[in-house]
Amino acid sequence: MTDGARAATRTGPPPREAETHCPYCALQCGMVLRDTDDGRTEVQPRQFPTNRGGLCQKGWTAADLLDHPDRLTTPLVRDPAGTLRPASWDAALARIVDGLRTVQRAHGRDAVAVFGGGGLTNEKAYALGKFARVALRTRHIDYNGRWCMSSAAAAGLRAFGVDRGLPFPLTDLGRTDTLLLVGANPAETMPPLMRHLTDQRARGGRLIVVDPRLTATARQADLHLQPLPGTDLAVANALLHVALTEGLIDREYVAARTEGFDAVRRTVAEYWPAEVERLSGVPVADLEATARALGTAGSAIILTARGAEQHAKGVDTVSAYVNLALALGLPGRPHSGYGCLTGQGNGQGGREHGQKADQLPGYRKIDDPAARAHVAGVWGVDPAELPGPGVPAYQLLDALGTPGGPRALLVFGSNPVVSAPRAARVESRLRGLDLLVVADFLRSETAELADVVLPVAQWAEEDGTMTNLEGRVLRRRALRPPPPGVRTDLAVLADLATRLDAPDPGPADPGAGPADPAEPAGGAAPGDTPDRFPTDPRAVFAELRRASAGGVADYAGVTWERIESADGVFWPCPDPDGPDSPRLFADAFPTPTGRARFHAVRHRPAAEPVCADYPLHFTTGRVLAQYQSGTQTRRVDALRRAAPHGFVELHPDLAARLGVGDGDEVLVASRRGELRAPARLSPTIRPDTVFAPFHWPGAARANSVTNDALDPVSGMPEFKICAVRVERA
């Protein structure tokens, strides 16, 4: 049947269509969703600067979950026998409110905690932070993005005065002469990005990859540096040592635009390439070739990702690569600079507007009196009523149910039973709570432990905004309403706030930032109770704009209409009629002096060294077909077939010593736990290192093994290295 005939015979309303973005990684590929005549939802890529008409297999299958049989469509409440059973919304919310009040009366306001996610829209992340601090009045809120971007964020703030994953558009990658990727494997984690690397290579550019494994990305590199996990900081200092020795430093840039270089120069003088080769395993010749490729290029970009950042010294490791970029004069120059590849879909925006323990909207510090006054003015509360800073994600989860720790937890958009470090310990903490509430659209491993599970809308069923890895604010558009029985997260928070008697906001502070005359007054949407939380995402975004005004991440000039008239809007954007900021640092850095700041950092060993009992290094990562904790992707048939189970990758020489064959089940044990999965032999991994992806629960749960040692600045756990033993199971 032709399309014309199909259209002619169609009955009922025409198929729905929405231009939107992929629900997975921070690339936020542009796509079109379309309901077809035969009842399916079709995904088509669209031309957008990040993906340029491409999608990965996760994006192509993103709509498969919209009508999945596992979809939650009614609240679940645990009965006295311990079984989760369907319940009405009124009964479920009443159970939550009664539990929260009981806990707070007995143990204080901070006995309730909130845990969010890097996949929530800006509106939901903002509302969640406001709900925790205004409705619950607890200091305990953090989110799973703490385990993604926090080390790079902290390093960026202390060097540049701002944390934006990429301070330049992604398209600059295709136009730079030398690109250094450290701990990144975009060929599997965000495949459409590789189109930009193809452009870069076609122009004659050089790609250098630093990774302990010969990944799909490393195979495309001109040079692959294969260090021992946990030695990236030493490698960076050695690269700067070579650049100094060979006169590759941009001394004019350093003198005019930076401060603190002398201390760094003295520190890296100790990092002789031969010594770093002994420490990391990276040959001197490769260290020298990398430094020369960066230092002699007309333009160069240095990017880090989780491989370098998920360490107990992650902030210092990123700082070492920032030091290298500054010494070479890269930040602020065309097609040059330092950047970080954000992981989760809204990992950038999710941390800017209130989910982090120490932040208020606009990337304001919660212990800054001026910041508290501004945000309290928008929220219509007394600044003294706002709680102080809480603790980072892992510390929050590890304190659950302990004396003095939170006794109740609300989880939105996260699955810490699979994704948290030392996951078995976190699971035991969750089991010991007086009340665990999970809002999700599928029964995750965390939801299975909950006292109440609330069914909430999926990405294609609600409007909102996301902020991608470039700091580009995008529009997510709904294709359809949620199914009967399902509510949006904003509606859930509004109802809970009403039942908890959240204080009236009062009149808006006239000094709290510009209001958009096109938006509903006071941030309330038609039909919303003005003294509660708005449920219309457009109204929430209008309030977010006022709350962020004047902050580091200033969205005051960003409107939905402006986003839709272009391919998104880059923050900071303080003026609706003024320019946005696709490129930062061209003239100055947003620091008190206008200069970028060097930080002298030294390599230190992993928190847990290998020993006779645990003689191997263990590291984790992702695979192409799966995403994060796998709650979504493990339910998509095509993705499950492509990557049906976890595995343990080890070198054939190591396998021979262990008596392990390809496909044999092996046990990987650390001091914290163990995992069991089939062996996958690969000559491209170091013989002293084993690797496992972290998408699977149960016996293959990689994060049962990982170390919960934390970076002292960022609170990042040491996911990427710990000591293990491996044996045939």
XYZ file of C-alpha atoms in Angstrom:
729
model
C 0.000 0.000 0.000
C 1.363 3.445 -0.883
C 1.726 6.165 1.714
C -1.108 8.040 0.046
C -3.397 5.023 0.207
C -2.395 4.428 3.821
C -3.275 8.000 4.696
C -6.565 7.774 2.824
C -7.743 4.691 4.701
C -6.660 5.892 8.117
C -9.441 6.380 10.642
C -9.316 8.412 13.817
C -6.817 11.167 14.622
C -3.691 11.551 12.459
C -0.436 10.003 13.707
C 1.362 12.071 16.294
C 4.889 13.347 15.704
C 7.428 15.092 17.913
C 10.913 16.468 17.324
C 12.851 15.566 20.441
C 16.114 14.068 21.709
C 17.337 10.606 22.612
C 16.688 9.614 26.251
C 20.136 8.165 26.871
C 23.575 9.821 26.908
C 24.653 13.464 27.095
C 25.118 13.674 23.335
C 21.319 14.127 23.250
C 21.027 13.161 19.600
C 18.208 14.818 17.693
C 15.404 12.478 16.652
C 11.801 12.443 15.487
C 9.190 10.224 17.132
C 6.180 9.290 15.057
C 3.137 7.117 15.738
C 2.476 4.911 12.719
C -0.807 3.613 11.342
C -0.164 0.114 12.648
C 0.174 1.282 16.255
C 3.951 1.381 16.460
C 6.131 4.317 17.471
C 8.823 4.992 14.902
C 12.199 6.595 15.586
C 13.963 8.594 12.903
C 17.203 10.544 13.317
C 17.206 14.206 12.424
C 19.919 16.636 11.551
C 21.291 18.136 14.740
C 24.802 19.462 15.416
C 25.768 16.670 17.825
C 24.625 13.601 15.865
C 24.262 15.033 12.335
C 21.540 12.587 11.367
C 23.019 9.537 13.092
C 21.867 7.372 15.984
C 23.363 4.431 17.847
C 21.433 1.218 18.382
C 20.210 2.452 21.748
C 18.708 5.520 20.096
C 17.133 3.509 17.270
C 15.363 1.285 19.821
C 14.521 4.040 22.325
C 10.772 3.851 21.669
C 10.588 0.107 22.390
C 9.972 0.785 26.083
C 7.000 3.114 25.635
C 4.524 0.226 25.526
C 6.661 -2.429 27.178
C 4.776 -5.100 29.146
C 6.985 -4.373 32.186
C 5.757 -0.773 32.268
C 4.506 0.360 35.669
C 1.018 1.851 35.445
C -0.228 1.725 39.031
C 1.364 2.506 42.388
C 2.653 -0.429 44.401
C 2.636 -0.597 48.194
C 4.286 -3.310 50.278
C 1.772 -5.198 52.378
C 2.382 -6.593 55.907
C 3.474 -9.900 54.372
C 6.237 -8.103 52.449
C 4.689 -8.225 48.963
C 4.391 -5.218 46.646
C 0.725 -4.949 45.667
C -1.227 -2.479 43.481
C -2.718 0.461 45.334
C -4.512 3.693 44.561
C -2.566 6.907 44.226
C -4.274 8.276 47.316
C -3.302 5.236 49.373
C 0.288 5.279 48.100
C 0.802 8.986 48.748
C -0.839 8.743 52.147
C 1.551 5.918 53.045
C 4.515 8.067 51.981
C 3.406 11.172 53.855
C 2.595 9.222 57.008
C 6.003 7.535 56.840
C 7.871 10.791 56.263
C 6.113 12.537 59.117
C 6.690 9.633 61.474
C 10.398 9.541 60.671
C 10.897 13.299 60.956
C 8.973 13.535 64.227
C 11.117 10.802 65.730
C 14.520 11.647 64.249
C 14.447 15.218 62.900
C 14.114 16.717 59.437
C 17.450 15.368 58.185
C 16.229 11.822 58.810
C 14.617 11.997 55.351
C 16.821 12.012 52.244
C 16.291 12.435 48.502
C 18.321 10.777 45.751
C 17.975 12.004 42.154
C 19.332 11.182 38.737
C 21.295 12.645 35.857
C 18.536 11.684 33.422
C 15.902 13.974 34.934
C 14.949 17.070 32.955
C 16.109 20.463 34.194
C 12.594 21.137 35.436
C 12.441 17.923 37.463
C 15.971 18.342 38.853
C 15.094 21.878 39.934
C 11.780 20.821 41.467
C 13.433 17.925 43.306
C 15.989 20.225 44.930
C 13.292 22.704 45.885
C 11.085 19.918 47.254
C 13.891 18.580 49.459
C 14.734 21.986 50.896
C 11.300 23.608 51.108
C 8.789 20.774 51.567
C 10.996 18.334 53.498
C 13.478 20.939 54.789
C 16.231 18.334 54.752
C 19.859 18.910 53.900
C 20.165 15.380 52.536
C 19.870 15.414 48.762
C 22.322 14.225 46.144
C 22.190 12.314 42.864
C 23.879 9.658 40.776
C 25.650 12.300 38.689
C 28.035 12.567 41.627
C 29.494 9.331 40.216
C 29.806 10.773 36.709
C 31.011 14.344 36.422
C 31.890 15.484 39.932
C 35.682 15.223 39.656
C 35.824 17.109 36.366
C 33.336 19.629 37.739
C 35.450 20.341 40.824
C 38.638 20.616 38.774
C 36.969 22.922 36.257
C 35.614 25.185 38.960
C 38.937 25.612 40.686
C 40.837 26.174 37.432
C 38.377 28.135 35.283
C 35.749 29.356 37.753
C 33.046 27.447 35.896
C 32.022 23.845 35.295
C 30.735 23.186 31.796
C 31.631 19.816 30.283
C 32.633 21.256 26.919
C 33.313 25.006 26.922
C 33.050 24.885 23.128
C 30.657 23.249 20.627
C 31.161 19.563 19.916
C 31.789 20.381 16.261
C 35.169 21.841 17.284
C 36.425 18.267 17.702
C 36.286 17.790 13.958
C 38.297 20.944 13.348
C 41.160 20.519 15.797
C 44.619 19.368 14.687
C 45.389 17.109 17.672
C 42.837 15.470 19.939
C 43.842 13.690 23.152
C 41.133 11.432 24.636
C 41.863 10.261 28.189
C 39.731 7.465 29.621
C 37.051 7.825 26.939
C 35.547 5.251 24.590
C 32.901 7.158 22.602
C 32.799 4.487 19.893
C 30.789 2.446 22.408
C 29.398 5.022 24.827
C 28.227 7.674 22.307
C 28.858 6.379 18.762
C 27.483 9.368 16.785
C 30.286 11.468 18.268
C 32.703 9.428 16.155
C 31.489 11.310 13.072
C 33.317 14.347 14.411
C 36.472 12.316 14.934
C 36.175 11.044 11.368
C 36.075 14.661 10.222
C 39.138 15.397 12.304
C 41.080 12.518 10.774
C 39.947 13.478 7.263
C 41.457 16.924 7.785
C 44.781 15.326 8.649
C 44.328 15.657 12.404
C 45.861 13.269 14.939
C 43.888 11.245 17.469
C 45.651 9.992 20.610
C 43.822 7.768 23.100
C 44.860 6.998 26.691
C 43.151 3.814 27.922
C 44.250 0.573 29.640
C 42.248 -1.363 27.019
C 42.487 -1.355 23.249
C 38.896 -0.202 22.873
C 36.931 0.384 19.687
C 37.973 4.047 19.967
C 41.632 3.271 20.620
C 41.726 1.099 17.485
C 41.051 4.229 15.433
C 43.788 6.266 17.084
C 47.106 7.271 15.581
C 48.667 6.556 18.962
C 47.352 4.496 21.883
C 48.831 4.958 25.358
C 47.965 1.960 27.560
C 48.710 2.906 31.192
C 48.111 0.914 34.326
C 44.700 1.985 35.719
C 45.130 4.771 38.229
C 48.293 6.284 36.728
C 46.717 8.884 34.414
C 47.843 11.716 36.683
C 51.484 10.658 36.415
C 51.132 10.434 32.631
C 49.754 13.991 32.487
C 52.597 15.336 34.607
C 55.115 13.544 32.383
C 53.541 15.117 29.285
C 53.915 18.558 30.832
C 57.489 17.690 31.854
C 58.304 16.902 28.196
C 56.561 20.071 27.002
C 58.677 22.140 29.395
C 61.897 20.374 28.493
C 61.336 20.774 24.761
C 60.171 24.392 24.894
C 56.585 23.724 23.839
C 55.001 25.914 26.541
C 53.102 29.040 25.454
C 54.866 31.354 27.881
C 53.092 34.478 26.663
C 49.677 32.900 27.322
C 50.804 31.589 30.716
C 52.042 35.027 31.746
C 49.019 36.950 30.496
C 46.124 34.612 31.283
C 47.050 32.302 34.165
C 48.408 32.188 37.704
C 50.172 29.568 39.806
C 52.377 28.111 37.080
C 55.651 28.203 39.012
C 54.451 25.667 41.580
C 53.311 23.340 38.785
C 56.602 23.745 36.939
C 58.519 22.712 40.039
C 56.242 19.740 40.644
C 56.321 18.265 37.136
C 60.109 18.564 37.082
C 60.040 15.394 39.221
C 58.093 13.406 36.600
C 60.852 12.187 34.339
C 59.400 10.185 31.434
C 61.554 7.174 32.271
C 60.241 7.145 35.830
C 56.641 7.487 34.618
C 57.202 4.633 32.155
C 58.201 2.438 35.093
C 55.149 3.538 37.023
C 52.498 3.481 34.272
C 53.882 1.194 31.593
C 53.621 3.918 28.921
C 56.864 4.021 26.890
C 58.982 7.163 26.969
C 58.739 7.435 23.179
C 54.937 7.548 23.363
C 54.985 10.201 26.089
C 57.311 12.346 24.012
C 55.317 11.836 20.813
C 52.085 12.837 22.569
C 53.564 15.994 24.091
C 54.997 17.019 20.728
C 51.747 16.348 18.892
C 49.917 18.615 21.336
C 52.610 21.270 21.640
C 53.342 21.749 17.931
C 49.752 21.619 16.645
C 48.022 24.706 15.375
C 45.047 23.718 17.534
C 44.584 20.977 20.128
C 41.894 19.679 22.460
C 42.332 17.540 25.578
C 39.257 15.587 26.732
C 38.869 13.461 29.846
C 36.093 11.042 30.768
C 35.226 8.492 33.439
C 38.367 6.400 33.001
C 40.477 9.261 34.327
C 37.900 10.738 36.689
C 36.348 7.847 38.646
C 39.194 7.647 41.133
C 39.848 8.729 44.688
C 42.264 11.239 43.109
C 39.964 12.117 40.195
C 39.988 15.869 40.827
C 43.780 16.009 40.883
C 43.986 13.835 37.761
C 41.711 16.174 35.823
C 43.672 19.140 37.191
C 46.858 17.637 35.764
C 45.337 17.572 32.269
C 43.933 21.077 32.758
C 47.461 22.185 33.722
C 48.760 20.697 30.486
C 46.091 22.496 28.454
C 46.807 25.821 30.148
C 50.557 25.500 29.766
C 50.082 24.923 26.038
C 47.781 27.958 25.803
C 44.721 26.007 24.630
C 41.623 27.184 26.565
C 39.813 30.038 24.859
C 41.528 29.578 21.511
C 39.705 28.478 18.333
C 39.153 24.713 18.141
C 41.308 24.234 21.232
C 40.961 23.750 24.954
C 40.171 21.301 27.712
C 36.810 19.557 28.024
C 35.056 16.644 29.688
C 32.709 14.161 28.020
C 29.610 14.210 30.219
C 27.956 10.798 30.526
C 24.277 10.914 31.499
C 21.629 12.611 29.390
C 21.277 15.597 31.708
C 24.435 15.127 33.726
C 25.226 18.797 33.052
C 21.876 20.433 33.796
C 21.077 17.931 36.519
C 23.853 19.248 38.730
C 23.320 22.932 37.989
C 19.941 23.464 39.576
C 19.810 21.868 42.978
C 20.298 18.078 43.072
C 23.821 18.265 44.474
C 24.245 18.321 48.233
C 26.027 21.672 48.301
C 24.335 23.601 45.489
C 21.324 25.769 44.792
C 19.968 26.623 41.313
C 22.326 28.415 38.955
C 25.302 26.520 40.358
C 25.160 28.622 43.508
C 26.827 27.384 46.687
C 24.274 26.637 49.377
C 26.492 28.047 52.141
C 26.837 31.435 50.375
C 24.559 33.953 52.163
C 23.916 35.919 48.971
C 23.009 32.759 47.072
C 20.643 31.657 49.836
C 18.978 35.071 49.881
C 18.476 35.093 46.118
C 16.980 31.610 45.856
C 14.911 32.031 49.009
C 13.462 35.161 47.419
C 12.362 33.193 44.375
C 10.918 30.446 46.565
C 9.262 32.926 48.930
C 10.819 31.528 52.087
C 13.095 32.875 54.794
C 16.760 32.198 53.864
C 17.312 31.026 57.439
C 14.799 28.228 56.817
C 16.871 26.705 54.011
C 18.981 23.774 55.230
C 22.757 23.753 54.885
C 24.905 21.481 52.725
C 24.465 17.734 52.869
C 26.946 14.987 52.024
C 27.915 13.471 48.645
C 26.019 10.539 47.149
C 27.940 7.561 48.477
C 28.295 8.992 51.961
C 24.566 9.663 51.942
C 23.701 6.114 50.902
C 26.200 4.577 53.298
C 24.644 6.500 56.200
C 21.123 5.223 55.513
C 19.590 3.448 58.477
C 22.617 4.011 60.693
C 22.517 5.915 64.017
C 22.197 9.586 63.120
C 21.701 8.808 59.419
C 18.549 9.153 57.303
C 15.771 6.667 58.038
C 13.720 7.359 54.883
C 14.773 7.801 51.255
C 12.945 9.006 48.142
C 14.587 7.912 44.867
C 13.811 9.562 41.525
C 15.455 8.356 38.312
C 18.211 6.188 39.774
C 19.017 2.540 40.519
C 21.771 2.538 43.175
C 21.397 -1.193 43.892
C 23.268 -1.734 40.608
C 25.109 1.543 40.054
C 26.548 2.378 43.479
C 30.059 1.336 44.492
C 30.234 -1.473 47.021
C 26.699 -2.180 45.851
C 25.954 -5.061 48.228
C 26.593 -2.775 51.186
C 24.332 -0.078 49.703
C 21.626 -2.698 49.138
C 21.808 -3.687 52.793
C 21.491 -0.027 53.809
C 18.358 0.341 51.670
C 16.841 -2.785 53.184
C 17.310 -1.331 56.671
C 15.294 1.851 56.063
C 12.011 2.683 57.757
C 10.696 3.940 54.400
C 12.002 3.580 50.839
C 10.069 5.253 48.017
C 11.032 4.824 44.347
C 9.529 6.772 41.429
C 10.227 5.001 38.141
C 8.529 3.616 35.047
C 10.028 0.122 35.383
C 10.632 -2.139 38.352
C 14.334 -1.612 38.837
C 16.378 -3.588 41.338
C 16.027 -0.632 43.716
C 12.258 -0.499 43.194
C 12.046 -4.166 44.172
C 13.212 -3.173 47.682
C 10.828 -0.219 48.055
C 7.920 0.189 50.427
C 6.157 2.320 47.816
C 6.744 2.417 44.062
C 5.230 5.272 42.054
C 4.705 4.903 38.279
C 5.915 8.024 36.489
C 6.058 9.299 32.922
C 8.725 8.366 30.402
C 10.785 10.764 28.297
C 8.315 10.748 25.351
C 5.346 11.539 27.583
C 6.351 14.906 29.028
C 7.782 18.232 27.920
C 10.880 19.782 29.381
C 14.472 20.803 28.767
C 17.812 19.017 28.945
C 21.344 20.429 28.914
C 23.762 18.355 26.872
C 27.512 17.869 27.152
C 28.196 21.207 25.423
C 26.078 23.256 27.848
C 23.417 23.527 25.130
C 19.881 23.729 26.566
C 17.511 21.608 24.452
C 13.767 20.986 24.246
C 12.365 17.572 24.992
C 8.881 17.314 23.487
C 6.114 14.906 24.424
C 4.754 12.620 21.726
C 1.834 11.433 23.840
C 0.419 11.799 27.353
C 1.322 9.239 30.004
C -0.895 6.141 30.072
C -3.835 6.051 32.490
C -2.668 5.674 36.063
C 0.749 7.262 35.444
C 1.739 10.732 36.663
C 4.676 12.998 35.945
C 7.396 13.506 38.541
C 6.345 17.160 38.789
C 2.783 16.113 39.638
C 4.073 13.660 42.260
C 6.223 16.320 43.922
C 3.398 18.865 43.848
C 0.947 16.450 45.466
C 3.435 15.393 48.129
C 4.277 19.045 48.874
C 0.588 19.815 49.321
C 0.075 16.856 51.644
C 3.180 17.823 53.624
C 1.875 21.397 53.997
C 4.796 23.048 52.237
C 4.864 26.756 53.126
C 3.206 29.335 50.912
C 5.788 31.023 48.685
C 4.429 34.519 49.332
C 5.151 37.354 46.911
C 8.149 36.951 44.633
C 11.253 38.943 45.537
C 11.521 41.717 42.904
C 15.296 41.397 43.072
C 15.275 37.683 42.389
C 15.771 37.907 38.640
C 13.769 38.814 35.538
C 10.352 37.359 34.908
C 9.234 36.513 31.408
C 5.949 38.295 30.681
C 4.976 35.364 28.456
C 5.188 32.941 31.370
C 2.507 32.400 34.022
C 2.850 34.805 36.921
C 4.642 33.473 39.965
C 5.731 30.341 38.137
C 2.267 28.789 38.455
C 0.524 27.188 35.529
C -3.206 27.457 34.949
C -4.877 25.034 37.313
C -1.930 24.920 39.713
C -2.453 25.928 43.299
C -0.286 29.075 43.554
C 0.891 28.233 47.066
C 2.280 24.852 45.997
C 4.688 23.474 43.416
C 3.699 24.010 39.766
C 3.160 20.899 37.659
C 3.459 22.564 34.244
C 7.119 22.183 33.119
C 6.995 25.511 31.293
C 6.063 27.243 34.536
C 8.774 25.382 36.420
C 11.340 26.459 33.819
C 10.229 30.082 34.183
C 10.880 29.812 37.913
C 14.211 28.079 37.265
C 15.257 31.019 35.086
C 14.645 33.454 37.918
C 16.395 31.233 40.446
C 19.467 30.842 38.212
C 19.694 34.537 37.262
C 23.089 35.952 38.142
C 24.536 32.542 38.959
C 27.403 30.769 37.266
C 24.921 28.707 35.227
C 22.657 31.613 34.294
C 19.545 30.547 32.337
C 17.660 33.847 32.758
C 17.829 34.591 29.018
C 16.828 31.087 27.925
C 13.192 30.613 26.916
C 11.469 27.641 25.326
C 10.701 29.833 22.307
C 14.337 30.789 21.925
C 15.437 27.163 22.168
C 12.939 26.177 19.488
C 14.018 28.964 17.134
C 17.576 27.614 17.045
C 19.395 24.376 17.804
C 19.268 25.085 21.516
C 20.798 27.843 23.652
C 24.214 27.723 25.351
C 24.490 28.930 28.936
C 25.393 31.324 30.434
C 22.690 33.407 28.788
C 21.565 36.175 31.148
C 19.583 38.323 28.693
C 16.623 37.114 26.595
C 17.672 39.598 23.914
C 21.409 39.062 24.291
C 23.813 36.432 22.951
C 24.323 32.991 24.394
C 27.772 31.450 25.035
C 28.768 28.598 22.725
C 32.466 29.272 23.449
C 33.892 30.313 26.782
C 37.200 31.899 27.872
C 38.024 33.826 24.690
C 38.736 37.026 26.619
C 38.825 36.096 30.303
C 38.021 33.371 32.804
C 35.163 33.814 35.315
C 37.520 33.847 38.291
C 38.080 36.764 40.681
C 41.225 37.794 38.770
C 40.025 36.857 35.291
C 42.913 34.389 35.059
C 42.840 30.603 34.985
C 44.476 28.917 37.958
C 47.100 26.169 37.831
C 47.097 23.599 40.655
C 50.192 21.598 41.471
C 49.189 17.940 41.858
C 51.178 14.781 42.528
C 50.467 11.195 41.630
C 49.525 8.908 44.476
C 48.819 5.192 44.340
C 45.366 3.684 44.111
C 43.491 3.546 47.400
C 43.841 -0.232 47.367
C 47.130 -1.703 46.099
C 47.413 -5.224 44.777
C 48.862 -7.860 47.102
C 49.435 -11.611 47.291
C 45.776 -12.292 48.097
C 44.390 -9.840 45.522
C 47.096 -9.623 42.838
C 45.175 -8.131 39.895
C 43.800 -4.708 38.998
C 40.058 -4.510 38.318
C 38.404 -1.809 36.225
C 34.890 -1.202 34.929
C 33.139 0.456 32.027
C 30.285 0.292 29.544
C 29.438 -1.618 26.377
C 27.761 -0.414 23.213
C 24.344 -2.055 23.591
C 23.698 -1.324 27.275
C 23.343 1.865 29.304
C 24.025 2.651 32.969
C 22.348 0.142 35.320
C 20.546 -1.479 32.380
C 17.044 -0.986 33.800
C 15.888 0.175 30.366
C 18.268 -1.386 27.851
C 18.181 -4.898 29.331
C 14.453 -4.944 28.467
C 14.929 -4.077 24.783
C 15.058 -7.295 22.757
C 17.571 -6.080 20.167
C 19.936 -4.744 22.822
C 19.601 -7.821 24.981
C 20.518 -10.004 22.020
C 23.530 -7.808 21.249
C 24.793 -7.922 24.863
C 22.851 -10.588 26.757
C 24.957 -10.832 29.888
C 27.980 -9.502 31.694
C 31.489 -10.782 31.144
C 34.994 -10.552 32.538
C 37.674 -9.536 30.063
C 41.178 -10.848 30.727
C 44.380 -11.379 28.806
C 45.025 -14.890 27.360
C 48.306 -15.152 29.282
C 46.482 -14.502 32.549
C 43.737 -16.937 31.547
C 46.308 -19.642 30.838
C 47.856 -19.200 34.293
C 44.390 -19.497 35.829
C 43.346 -22.460 33.719
C 40.456 -20.477 32.249
C 39.131 -20.831 28.724
C 37.094 -18.393 26.674
C 33.486 -18.582 27.898
C 34.299 -20.311 31.186
C 32.589 -18.808 34.183
C 35.029 -17.002 36.457
C 34.778 -15.534 39.922
C 36.221 -12.069 40.565
C 36.577 -11.315 44.271
C 37.658 -8.204 46.152
C 37.635 -7.357 49.844
C 34.049 -6.095 49.421
C 32.311 -8.708 47.312
C 32.413 -10.817 44.194
C 30.951 -11.249 40.741
C 30.550 -14.272 38.480
C 30.419 -14.028 34.705
C 31.816 -15.735 31.574
C 35.426 -15.021 30.684
C 36.146 -13.132 27.495
C 39.772 -13.477 26.425
C 41.379 -10.508 24.704
C 45.040 -9.849 23.909
C 44.274 -6.101 23.917
C 43.932 -5.729 27.691
C 46.927 -5.516 30.008
C 47.901 -8.899 31.521
C 47.736 -7.426 35.036
C 44.216 -5.994 34.611
C 40.690 -7.429 34.318
C 37.622 -5.553 33.098
C 33.861 -5.977 33.554
C 30.910 -3.834 32.431
C 28.555 -2.661 35.175
C 25.125 -2.916 33.525
C 23.992 -6.216 35.072
C 22.559 -7.073 38.506
C 22.757 -10.319 40.430
C 25.846 -12.505 40.183
C 27.341 -10.329 37.424
C 27.019 -7.089 39.422
C 30.432 -5.495 38.892
C 29.857 -2.830 41.525
C 29.739 -5.492 44.221
C 33.508 -5.550 43.767
C 34.402 -1.871 43.287
C 36.014 0.286 45.948
C 34.073 2.926 47.883
C 37.172 5.042 48.595
C 36.233 8.659 47.829
C 37.936 11.665 46.321
C 38.284 14.140 49.205
C 37.123 17.072 47.064
C 34.419 15.684 44.779
C 33.159 12.654 46.675
C 33.768 10.513 43.573
C 34.186 6.804 44.389
C 37.122 4.848 43.014
C 35.146 2.830 40.450
C 38.044 2.408 38.057
C 40.593 0.468 40.084
C 40.684 -1.966 42.973
C 42.576 -5.134 43.866
C 40.976 -8.499 43.023
C 41.696 -12.158 42.584
C 40.253 -14.190 39.719
C 39.621 -17.921 39.635
C 37.656 -20.376 37.591
C 34.184 -20.704 39.117
